[in-house]
Amino acid sequence: MATISIEHASKSFGSTEVLRDISLDVKDGEFLVLLGSSGCGKSTLLNIIAGLDPLADGTIRLDGEVVNDVHPKNRDIAMVFQSYALYPNMTVERNIAFGLEMRKYSKAERKAAVREVASLLQIEHLLSRKPSQLSGGQRQRVAMGRALVRRPKIFLFDEPLSNLDAKLRGEMRTEIKKLHQTLKATMVYVTHDQIEAMTLADRIAIMRDGVIQQIGTPQQIYSTPANMYVAGFVGAPPMNFVEVELARRKDQFGVILPAVLKGQPIEYFLPLQETEQLAGREGSKVVLGLRPEMITHNAFGQSSAPEIECDVELVEPTGADTLCLIRLAGQPAKARVSPLFACEPGESMRFSIDTSRICLFDGKTKQLIG
Amino acid sequence: MSNPRQRKQQMSVLDRLQRYLPQLVVAPPFLLLVFFVYGFIAWTGIISLTDSRMLPSFDIQGFQQYARLFAMDRWDVAFHNLLIFGSLYVLFALMIGCLLAVLLDQHIRAEGALRTIYLYPMAISFIVTGTAWKWILNPSLGIESYMQKLGWESFQFDWIVNRDMAIYVVVIAAVWQASGFVMALFLSALRTVDEDIIRAAHLDGASTTRIYIGIILPSLRPVFLSAFVILAHLSIKSFDLVVALTNGGPGYSSTLPANFMYEMAFRRNQIGLGAASAMMMLATVAAIIVPYLYSELRAKHHG
């Protein structure tokens, strides 16, 4: 068992508030990702869990026990750092065994534990080398080995992959996920990379300016983002935001979507489900959130889906899909279509819009309203 | 407009000037260096092989001066003093400087002010240091008389006038002067240590002492080496501190080779003997610097 529970945590460095009243629960065996851009407080939160930074206000419990004043070494936590933080004067073997050495394990026990971890991570041939003789990926593995060898209750990762090149990052990501499935340990992982967060997490907590914006499964975060910040942060290319007006036409509730066809402005009407939150707001402005894949070529689109025809300004082929840059309500927006159906730039094309997955945000509060 | 051919020639003069400018700028200082440093080293080497007394002569006598040098008790004392002074000075300056740096590295208050205070002695000339410590350690003026006046009648601290202890007084003053400098060296190196390493070691269960002794200080090996080389050569060429502090006394009990060399070459009309002692000092410096340079250059070659 290893659960983490944080209640009303606050922390400031000087006059800057880094964490504001954060409450968070991590279940046993869960992989939680703290996602946010730099300076949002995610690393500070991780350090507080590790005990490396003291908590100014609030309580932190591990397995139900308050650990605010427990020294990091007694929390049974291991951490992997972005810089790997290997001990430069020790061989890989001693680096991995150092934690056990400090905990007074016998030499034979240490050796056996190191062997086991080294074979798991495939670094047996590196054991006698110094960190300076290793490549980035190898250092990364050693840093993981150092965390694994103690068999801690909780693993913390502080942007462990951001110093690796793209290919290696993908491979290590898969390995970390495999590791979590084998060990079934509680893991908290900090990153600014939304793809890492989406692929690894059981649950994601998105942070901004020391406040958690939303906690949920990757799918929840992706399909029902709590606000425009979350919606814009997750997904690549990001969600298109279009400012539109709520309206009612022929008893049908919906939004008016201005576009451009053959150089001329044109208005389309997108029918929407009228929810309680939206009722009676006709005539008011809202922000329409459309992911690129919700605007697609109409060949395979649902026949009932509304369609728009508009000019394509630019075409970006990515291989699997092609992104078409169109203009909605004066704003550039991206549509994701199959390369088979993509038109030439400057031509116009019919798109069908998946209104069932559309997000609507309040223009002022930026919160999700439907 | 000048015709194209002329312009081309002008260009080529400028081009050539540009190409040779670095050599032209570097050459004079280089020649001066070769002449005044290496030229005079060679000249001193030749003089040490002659029977020069008041004026240089070029009557080569082989190693006669060296034989005389090693037969002199005065040289023996000076060289023995160098071994005591050099080893204690380097050792204590390194230890105290390192300790101060580690203590200052704990993110304490008023760190900037303390750093300046510790570093300040380095800004003072050896003559001032020597004179000040001479007064402080003088039995009838300084600590000893002060403690006795306070009522501790039996207090004795007369090393500066004690033949056997005078050299240790030089060590005290020199360590006082150099520790701050060593501290500054170490402090700047400590600041480059990745803070995550310390955090990782804390999580691994190591105490702060253990982290410094087991991980951080070993990774500062290059700094230890630089500090050692700087202190070692400072100790070998120490001259003014002894002059100001003890003037080599009592008797010649606290002379160092540099003082010996000065005494012989410029005051006793023994230029040949002075040159021989200078060559011995050069050999001592070389014994320390050459392996250092060798390892440094080799490391660079490999890297």
XYZ file of C-alpha atoms in Angstrom:
673
model
C 0.000 0.000 0.000
C 1.210 3.464 -0.813
C -1.171 6.361 -1.016
C -0.388 10.063 -1.023
C -2.826 12.618 0.259
C -2.150 16.326 0.199
C -4.522 18.774 1.840
C -4.506 22.548 1.443
C -0.813 22.737 0.610
C 0.634 26.213 0.115
C 4.164 27.325 -0.472
C 5.867 30.560 -1.400
C 9.439 31.471 -2.204
C 9.874 35.044 -0.994
C 6.865 36.981 -2.233
C 5.993 34.589 -5.075
C 3.299 32.064 -4.272
C 4.312 28.801 -5.890
C 1.528 26.586 -4.603
C -1.899 27.870 -3.594
C -4.107 25.652 -1.511
C -3.475 22.402 -3.356
C -5.404 19.267 -2.438
C -4.610 16.025 -4.178
C -5.048 12.295 -3.597
C -2.971 9.606 -5.240
C -4.309 6.073 -5.012
C -2.238 3.000 -4.375
C -0.495 1.861 -7.546
C -1.641 4.869 -9.490
C 0.447 6.670 -12.103
C -0.282 10.368 -11.600
C 1.222 12.946 -13.952
C 1.599 16.568 -12.897
C 1.434 18.516 -16.131
C 2.086 22.197 -16.662
C 4.423 24.702 -18.233
C 7.569 25.740 -16.411
C 7.038 27.745 -13.248
C 3.590 26.333 -12.542
C 4.730 24.739 -9.275
C 4.672 21.105 -10.369
C 8.293 20.419 -9.426
C 7.839 22.150 -6.095
C 4.877 19.913 -5.378
C 7.024 16.878 -6.180
C 9.801 18.099 -3.894
C 7.268 18.562 -1.137
C 6.107 14.969 -1.532
C 9.754 13.873 -1.371
C 10.359 16.053 1.675
C 13.118 18.017 -0.040
C 11.176 21.274 0.309
C 9.332 21.969 3.543
C 5.608 22.584 3.337
C 4.564 26.051 4.540
C 0.880 25.282 5.091
C -1.255 22.195 4.890
C -0.658 18.519 5.510
C 0.825 15.714 3.508
C 0.082 12.087 4.361
C 1.713 8.956 3.073
C -0.436 5.911 3.778
C -2.590 8.059 6.010
C 0.312 9.117 8.207
C 1.191 12.820 8.427
C 4.777 13.188 7.203
C 5.196 16.977 7.171
C 8.276 16.728 9.402
C 9.603 13.340 8.353
C 13.084 13.406 6.790
C 13.170 12.458 3.085
C 15.216 9.324 3.749
C 12.551 7.990 6.101
C 9.685 8.443 3.659
C 10.598 5.382 1.598
C 10.521 7.381 -1.605
C 12.845 7.297 -4.591
C 13.194 10.043 -7.130
C 14.563 10.339 -10.655
C 15.850 13.798 -11.508
C 15.891 15.656 -14.797
C 19.671 16.083 -14.600
C 19.934 12.420 -13.467
C 21.998 13.686 -10.475
C 24.369 10.730 -10.583
C 27.291 10.829 -8.156
C 30.158 11.765 -10.487
C 32.941 10.166 -8.441
C 31.334 6.724 -8.121
C 30.991 3.893 -10.602
C 27.567 2.970 -11.885
C 27.485 0.029 -9.494
C 28.175 2.208 -6.455
C 25.756 4.840 -7.690
C 22.989 2.284 -7.722
C 24.046 0.686 -4.443
C 24.618 3.930 -2.543
C 21.124 4.033 -1.060
C 21.490 0.460 0.169
C 24.965 1.214 1.513
C 23.521 4.098 3.538
C 20.849 1.743 4.855
C 23.513 -0.691 6.027
C 22.797 -3.561 3.685
C 25.554 -6.148 3.513
C 27.897 -6.220 0.573
C 26.416 -9.444 -0.784
C 22.859 -8.137 -0.547
C 23.885 -4.955 -2.333
C 25.605 -6.858 -5.087
C 22.618 -9.127 -5.668
C 20.185 -6.189 -5.712
C 22.343 -4.241 -8.169
C 22.630 -7.276 -10.478
C 18.875 -7.728 -10.510
C 18.132 -4.093 -11.312
C 20.937 -3.920 -13.866
C 19.573 -6.875 -15.779
C 16.068 -5.409 -15.665
C 17.364 -2.183 -17.198
C 19.975 -3.870 -19.411
C 22.914 -1.940 -18.005
C 24.991 -4.881 -16.713
C 27.867 -4.023 -19.035
C 28.074 -0.475 -17.655
C 28.434 -1.294 -13.961
C 32.135 -0.502 -13.691
C 31.982 2.791 -15.591
C 31.819 6.329 -14.244
C 28.803 8.525 -15.112
C 30.991 10.766 -17.269
C 31.629 7.816 -19.595
C 27.927 7.236 -20.262
C 25.580 8.619 -22.892
C 22.431 10.492 -21.931
C 20.216 7.453 -22.349
C 22.549 5.271 -20.296
C 22.674 7.853 -17.495
C 18.912 7.902 -17.557
C 18.832 4.137 -17.038
C 21.336 4.322 -14.187
C 19.233 7.008 -12.513
C 16.217 4.716 -12.819
C 18.237 1.841 -11.432
C 19.197 3.897 -8.412
C 15.524 4.548 -7.755
C 14.421 0.960 -8.373
C 17.028 -0.826 -6.291
C 15.591 0.233 -2.955
C 12.103 -1.019 -3.833
C 10.493 2.096 -2.399
C 6.780 2.548 -1.810
C 6.600 5.584 -4.063
C 8.500 6.681 -7.164
C 8.807 10.322 -8.101
C 9.972 11.443 -11.557
C 10.994 15.033 -12.203
C 10.958 15.504 -15.990
C 13.171 12.465 -16.419
C 13.061 12.381 -20.209
C 13.440 16.010 -21.167
C 17.221 15.790 -21.676
C 16.933 12.941 -24.175
C 16.526 13.152 -27.923
C 13.087 12.512 -29.397
C 13.633 8.880 -30.397
C 15.133 7.837 -27.067
C 12.414 9.722 -25.236
C 9.786 7.624 -26.964
C 11.582 4.384 -26.080
C 12.119 5.325 -22.443
C 8.493 6.394 -22.179
C 7.407 2.915 -23.158
C 9.855 1.395 -20.689
C 8.603 3.528 -17.833
C 5.069 2.467 -18.639
C 6.109 -1.198 -18.715
C 7.914 -0.728 -15.427
C 4.810 0.672 -13.839
C 2.779 -2.278 -15.060
C 5.279 -4.779 -13.633
C 5.931 -3.049 -10.305
C 2.417 -1.712 -9.735
C 3.996 0.948 -7.539
C 2.588 4.397 -6.880
C 4.284 6.875 -9.195
C 4.112 10.640 -9.500
C 5.581 12.024 -12.683
C 6.222 15.674 -13.481
C 6.395 16.831 -17.091
C 5.617 19.721 -19.388
C 5.166 17.371 -22.342
C 1.487 16.648 -22.904
C 2.215 13.557 -24.994
C 4.184 12.003 -22.114
C 1.333 12.880 -19.804
C -1.347 11.408 -22.068
C 0.540 8.194 -22.780
C 1.758 7.424 -19.265
C -0.870 8.643 -16.876
C -3.695 6.898 -15.111
C -4.710 10.376 -14.103
C -3.356 13.799 -15.051
C -3.349 16.881 -12.841
C -2.887 20.027 -14.905
C -1.344 22.888 -12.974
C -1.033 26.579 -13.670
C 0.327 29.311 -11.402
C 0.312 26.998 -8.390
C -3.300 25.918 -8.835
C -4.575 22.580 -10.109
C -6.800 23.331 -13.093
C -8.207 19.860 -13.560
C -7.598 16.301 -12.434
C -8.831 13.428 -14.505
C -8.021 10.523 -16.763
C -6.261 11.451 -20.006
C -9.527 10.892 -21.869
C -11.497 13.162 -19.527
C -8.865 15.856 -19.815
C -8.893 15.567 -23.581
C -12.589 15.422 -24.254
C -14.003 17.572 -21.466
C -11.329 20.093 -20.508
C -12.403 22.159 -17.518
C -11.306 25.435 -19.060
C -9.622 26.982 -22.062
C -6.130 26.667 -20.521
C -6.451 22.900 -20.191
C -8.058 22.634 -23.631
C -5.224 24.567 -25.233
C -2.481 22.737 -23.353
C -3.475 19.192 -24.203
C -3.583 17.985 -27.771
C -1.326 18.663 -30.731
C -2.092 20.658 -32.761
C -4.030 22.443 -30.025
C -7.772 22.917 -29.928
C -9.135 25.670 -32.189
C -10.903 28.461 -30.332
C -13.543 30.380 -32.283
C -15.596 33.204 -30.816
C -19.208 32.695 -31.924
C -22.734 33.816 -31.081
C -25.404 31.545 -29.639
C -28.603 31.686 -31.697
C -31.896 29.932 -32.412
C -32.979 29.246 -35.963
C -36.219 27.487 -36.918
C -36.534 26.353 -33.301
C -33.095 24.813 -33.508
C -30.549 25.932 -30.885
C -26.995 26.451 -32.088
C -24.173 28.830 -32.938
C -23.489 31.056 -35.913
C -20.118 30.230 -37.459
C -18.677 32.827 -39.863
C -16.274 31.442 -42.462
C -14.805 32.428 -45.838
C -15.806 30.841 -49.144
C -14.156 31.894 -52.419
C -12.935 35.055 -50.749
C -16.423 36.018 -49.601
C -17.627 35.920 -45.975
C -20.305 33.335 -45.345
C -22.241 32.324 -42.227
C -23.035 28.755 -41.256
C -25.368 27.588 -38.524
C -24.200 24.723 -36.327
C -27.063 23.103 -34.412
C -26.129 22.154 -30.834
C -27.805 20.305 -28.014
C -29.507 22.845 -25.769
C -28.331 22.133 -22.237
C -29.535 23.740 -19.029
C -26.393 25.794 -18.797
C -26.872 27.226 -22.262
C -30.595 27.806 -22.156
C -31.651 31.417 -22.535
C -28.252 32.645 -23.591
C -29.151 33.249 -27.225
C -27.411 36.311 -28.621
C -24.484 36.070 -26.213
C -20.931 35.345 -27.252
C -19.225 32.071 -26.343
C -15.952 30.439 -27.358
C -16.315 27.345 -29.462
C -13.624 24.703 -28.887
C -13.055 22.502 -31.904
C -10.253 19.947 -31.974
C -8.720 19.632 -35.471
C -10.094 16.089 -35.830
C -13.640 17.404 -35.272
C -13.343 19.316 -38.547
C -12.737 16.705 -41.190
C -13.393 15.858 -44.815
C -16.976 14.764 -45.283
C -16.521 11.511 -47.191
C -16.465 9.407 -44.041
C -18.146 12.019 -41.819
C -21.448 11.046 -40.245
C -24.148 11.850 -42.774
C -26.161 13.744 -40.165
C -23.257 15.974 -39.201
C -23.477 19.591 -40.305
C -21.188 20.558 -43.135
C -19.403 23.750 -44.046
C -17.563 24.671 -47.196
C -14.691 27.094 -46.946
C -11.354 28.207 -48.414
C -8.191 26.376 -47.400
C -5.308 28.810 -46.943
C -2.500 26.386 -46.234
C -1.932 22.620 -46.262
C 0.453 20.845 -43.829
C 0.922 17.144 -44.597
C 2.050 15.136 -41.518
C 1.963 11.718 -43.169
C -0.968 10.021 -41.519
C -3.128 13.129 -41.708
C -3.014 16.435 -43.479
C -3.766 19.642 -41.621
C -5.738 22.296 -43.495
C -5.577 25.875 -42.315
C -8.966 27.549 -42.643
C -10.422 30.758 -41.276
C -13.351 30.633 -38.834
C -14.768 33.874 -37.414
C -11.631 35.645 -38.575
C -9.399 33.287 -36.577
C -7.069 30.730 -38.172
C -8.168 27.171 -37.381
C -6.801 23.774 -38.269
C -8.762 20.880 -39.717
C -7.446 17.320 -39.795
C -8.278 15.439 -42.984
C -7.053 12.320 -44.702
C -4.293 13.039 -47.248
C -6.518 11.342 -49.863
C -9.095 14.098 -49.569
C -6.890 17.118 -48.994
C -7.265 19.866 -51.551
C -4.640 22.281 -52.843
C -4.055 25.483 -50.924
C -6.272 28.288 -52.188
C -9.071 25.893 -53.160
C -12.223 25.435 -51.158
C -13.319 22.205 -49.543
C -16.294 20.706 -47.716
C -15.781 19.780 -44.067
C -18.163 18.002 -41.765
C -18.161 19.088 -38.145
C -18.565 16.636 -35.298
C -20.860 18.712 -33.087
C -21.337 15.918 -30.526
C -17.825 16.455 -29.131
C -17.737 20.255 -29.356
C -16.697 22.203 -26.241
C -18.191 25.579 -25.372
C -16.398 28.014 -23.082
C -17.523 31.190 -21.413
C -15.529 33.990 -23.055
C -14.945 35.803 -19.755
C -14.407 33.083 -17.166
C -12.821 30.713 -19.749
C -14.634 27.837 -18.023
C -16.338 24.977 -19.830
C -20.074 25.560 -20.137
C -21.158 22.840 -22.507
C 38.708 56.068 -59.105
C 41.885 54.050 -59.082
C 42.072 51.339 -61.682
C 41.097 47.797 -60.686
C 44.637 46.491 -60.684
C 45.816 49.062 -58.128
C 42.828 48.337 -55.941
C 43.580 44.682 -56.100
C 47.122 45.326 -54.897
C 45.914 47.519 -52.038
C 43.517 44.814 -51.032
C 46.215 42.207 -50.988
C 48.407 44.385 -48.714
C 45.499 44.776 -46.333
C 44.746 41.075 -46.593
C 48.320 40.204 -45.788
C 48.338 42.631 -42.866
C 45.177 41.041 -41.560
C 46.663 37.592 -41.901
C 49.868 38.453 -40.047
C 48.374 40.847 -37.491
C 48.029 38.230 -34.729
C 51.661 37.193 -35.127
C 52.800 40.844 -35.172
C 50.892 41.609 -31.977
C 51.981 38.501 -30.112
C 55.617 38.427 -31.202
C 57.137 41.265 -29.078
C 55.730 40.069 -25.726
C 56.708 36.545 -26.666
C 60.291 37.566 -27.421
C 60.473 39.589 -24.207
C 59.175 36.588 -22.273
C 61.687 34.246 -23.853
C 64.527 36.648 -23.143
C 63.706 37.804 -19.625
C 62.356 34.568 -18.204
C 63.929 31.675 -20.022
C 67.039 33.644 -21.028
C 67.795 34.546 -17.446
C 67.001 31.066 -16.204
C 69.679 29.835 -18.573
C 72.019 32.633 -17.498
C 71.489 31.788 -13.820
C 72.149 28.157 -14.655
C 75.467 29.084 -16.276
C 76.454 31.391 -13.405
C 75.769 28.594 -10.923
C 78.477 26.584 -12.649
C 81.109 29.338 -12.320
C 83.165 30.732 -9.472
C 81.364 34.126 -9.595
C 81.620 36.084 -6.371
C 80.909 39.841 -6.431
C 80.716 40.114 -10.215
C 79.682 37.433 -12.662
C 82.552 35.549 -14.208
C 82.321 32.919 -16.877
C 85.026 30.610 -15.632
C 83.169 27.297 -15.643
C 84.023 25.262 -12.553
C 81.463 22.451 -12.831
C 79.327 21.678 -9.803
C 81.664 23.190 -7.234
C 79.060 25.780 -6.077
C 76.510 23.033 -5.548
C 78.999 21.080 -3.463
C 79.600 24.169 -1.332
C 75.871 24.759 -1.070
C 75.109 21.301 0.263
C 77.951 21.545 2.762
C 76.455 24.682 4.376
C 74.389 24.321 7.529
C 72.595 27.527 6.598
C 71.282 25.960 3.357
C 70.376 22.815 5.228
C 68.282 24.823 7.684
C 66.685 26.837 4.871
C 65.759 23.756 2.863
C 64.548 21.883 5.924
C 62.407 24.931 6.780
C 60.988 24.871 3.279
C 59.854 21.286 3.756
C 58.173 22.106 7.094
C 56.732 25.396 5.905
C 55.642 24.141 2.505
C 53.866 21.026 3.746
C 52.145 22.639 6.743
C 51.202 25.767 4.806
C 49.638 23.834 1.925
C 47.935 21.350 4.240
C 46.418 23.843 6.669
C 45.481 26.410 4.016
C 43.672 23.667 2.066
C 41.942 22.266 5.135
C 40.851 25.589 6.609
C 39.908 27.054 3.225
C 37.887 23.977 2.356
C 36.132 23.941 5.720
C 35.256 27.634 5.477
C 33.899 27.096 1.967
C 31.707 24.190 3.059
C 30.380 26.177 6.027
C 29.688 29.228 3.853
C 27.928 26.997 1.316
C 25.074 26.276 3.750
C 23.102 29.294 2.474
C 23.790 31.269 5.642
C 22.925 34.872 6.290
C 25.453 37.649 5.529
C 27.385 35.244 3.331
C 28.631 38.040 1.092
C 30.073 40.023 4.011
C 31.736 36.954 5.538
C 33.202 35.954 2.212
C 34.799 39.378 1.836
C 36.159 39.257 5.362
C 37.793 35.875 4.780
C 39.117 36.846 1.374
C 40.511 40.183 2.512
C 43.872 38.995 3.893
C 44.814 37.964 0.345
C 44.581 41.623 -0.684
C 47.212 42.613 1.879
C 50.902 42.586 1.034
C 53.044 39.955 2.751
C 55.065 42.761 4.327
C 51.963 44.096 6.101
C 50.922 40.612 7.198
C 54.413 39.932 8.476
C 54.693 43.194 10.389
C 51.252 42.833 11.960
C 51.889 39.254 13.068
C 55.342 40.258 14.340
C 53.659 42.675 16.746
C 50.876 40.253 17.651
C 53.327 37.475 18.460
C 56.009 39.606 20.088
C 56.215 38.331 23.684
C 56.578 41.779 25.229
C 53.946 43.519 23.048
C 51.380 41.024 21.815
C 49.358 38.049 22.981
C 51.784 36.844 25.629
C 52.011 40.156 27.492
C 48.275 40.709 27.058
C 47.382 37.373 28.635
C 49.880 37.941 31.413
C 48.412 41.362 32.132
C 44.975 39.758 32.298
C 46.345 37.705 35.149
C 47.513 34.499 33.489
C 51.063 34.986 34.708
C 52.439 31.673 33.477
C 51.128 32.106 29.918
C 53.891 31.692 27.392
C 53.779 32.113 23.654
C 57.259 33.000 22.520
C 57.548 30.982 19.295
C 58.733 34.009 17.356
C 61.924 34.273 19.436
C 62.366 30.515 19.806
C 64.906 28.968 17.399
C 62.971 25.725 17.104
C 59.537 27.256 16.679
C 60.114 30.416 14.624
C 59.303 28.687 11.303
C 55.879 27.680 12.638
C 55.105 31.346 13.228
C 55.693 31.911 9.531
C 53.273 29.052 8.828
C 50.564 30.665 11.011
C 50.814 34.042 9.270
C 50.936 32.513 5.794
C 47.943 30.228 6.444
C 45.997 33.200 7.790
C 46.678 35.002 4.546
C 45.951 32.192 2.091
C 42.956 30.383 3.625
C 40.463 32.964 2.384
C 41.755 32.596 -1.142
C 41.464 28.824 -1.015
C 37.964 29.262 0.389
C 36.993 31.450 -2.576
C 38.331 28.808 -4.980
C 36.363 26.038 -3.305
C 33.230 28.079 -2.822
C 32.953 28.880 -6.503
C 33.440 25.204 -7.309
C 30.867 24.123 -4.716
C 28.369 26.460 -6.332
C 28.684 24.601 -9.616
C 27.746 21.272 -8.015
C 24.318 20.183 -9.232
C 21.908 20.700 -6.348
C 19.959 17.660 -7.487
C 22.930 15.485 -6.557
C 22.626 16.658 -2.962
C 18.880 16.069 -3.056
C 19.341 12.608 -4.500
C 21.868 11.774 -1.785
C 19.473 12.996 0.912
C 16.804 10.676 -0.491
C 19.359 7.871 -0.541
C 19.748 8.427 3.177
C 23.170 10.083 3.361
C 23.879 12.678 6.062
C 25.134 16.117 5.072
C 28.649 15.306 6.322
C 28.622 12.096 4.360
C 27.411 13.909 1.230
C 30.298 16.365 1.413
C 32.999 13.848 2.252
C 31.715 11.022 0.059
C 30.378 12.803 -2.991
C 30.986 16.523 -3.310
C 34.599 16.956 -2.215
C 35.844 14.012 -4.317
C 34.237 15.596 -7.347
C 36.221 18.782 -6.674
C 39.536 17.050 -7.366
C 40.574 19.521 -10.089
C 40.115 22.394 -7.633
C 42.217 20.597 -5.017
C 44.908 20.181 -7.622
C 44.840 23.826 -8.728
C 44.850 25.056 -5.132
C 47.728 22.709 -4.337
C 49.833 23.913 -7.239
C 49.172 27.576 -6.472
C 49.961 27.168 -2.767
C 52.997 24.982 -3.374
C 54.704 27.418 -5.678
C 53.756 30.328 -3.389
C 55.432 28.516 -0.532
C 58.615 27.874 -2.465
C 59.027 31.492 -3.500
C 58.049 32.866 -0.060
C 60.463 35.622 0.758
C 58.918 38.884 1.953
C 56.845 37.280 4.697
C 59.963 35.929 6.382
C 61.747 39.242 5.933
C 58.947 41.174 7.614
C 58.035 38.637 10.262
C 61.297 37.219 11.619
C 63.935 38.471 9.199
C 65.111 34.870 9.106
C 65.846 34.868 12.828
C 66.518 34.111 15.536
C 69.941 33.619 13.959
C 69.110 31.995 10.617
C 66.647 29.531 12.131
C 63.646 30.649 10.068
C 65.246 31.384 6.700
C 63.747 29.919 3.558
C 65.688 29.169 0.355
C 64.571 32.462 -1.215
C 66.009 34.375 1.739
C 69.192 32.330 1.490
C 69.489 33.107 -2.188
C 69.004 36.853 -1.615
C 71.507 36.864 1.241
C 74.190 35.137 -0.823
C 73.674 36.834 -4.170
C 73.110 40.413 -3.075
C 74.612 40.834 0.378
C 77.564 38.472 0.682
C 79.055 38.713 -2.810
C 78.453 35.014 -3.513
C 76.627 35.263 -6.836
C 77.661 31.760 -7.879
C 76.363 30.243 -4.669
C 73.166 32.309 -4.888
C 72.643 31.123 -8.468
C 73.138 27.514 -7.391
C 70.489 27.897 -4.660
C 68.166 29.568 -7.181
C 68.582 26.580 -9.484
C 67.717 24.262 -6.608
C 64.518 26.254 -6.020
C 63.705 26.046 -9.718
C 64.172 22.294 -9.556
C 61.782 22.093 -6.583
C 59.126 24.144 -8.386
C 59.594 22.055 -11.511
C 59.148 18.881 -9.498
C 55.646 20.094 -8.615
C 54.595 21.966 -11.758
C 55.828 19.595 -14.431
C 53.716 16.571 -13.373
C 50.742 18.927 -13.026
C 51.193 20.399 -16.492
C 51.809 16.942 -17.891
C 48.562 15.578 -16.494
C 46.607 18.696 -17.521
C 47.893 18.725 -21.091
C 47.473 15.005 -21.457
C 43.887 15.213 -20.223
C 43.166 17.928 -22.769
C 44.769 15.893 -25.514
C 42.476 12.982 -24.737
C 39.366 15.050 -24.205
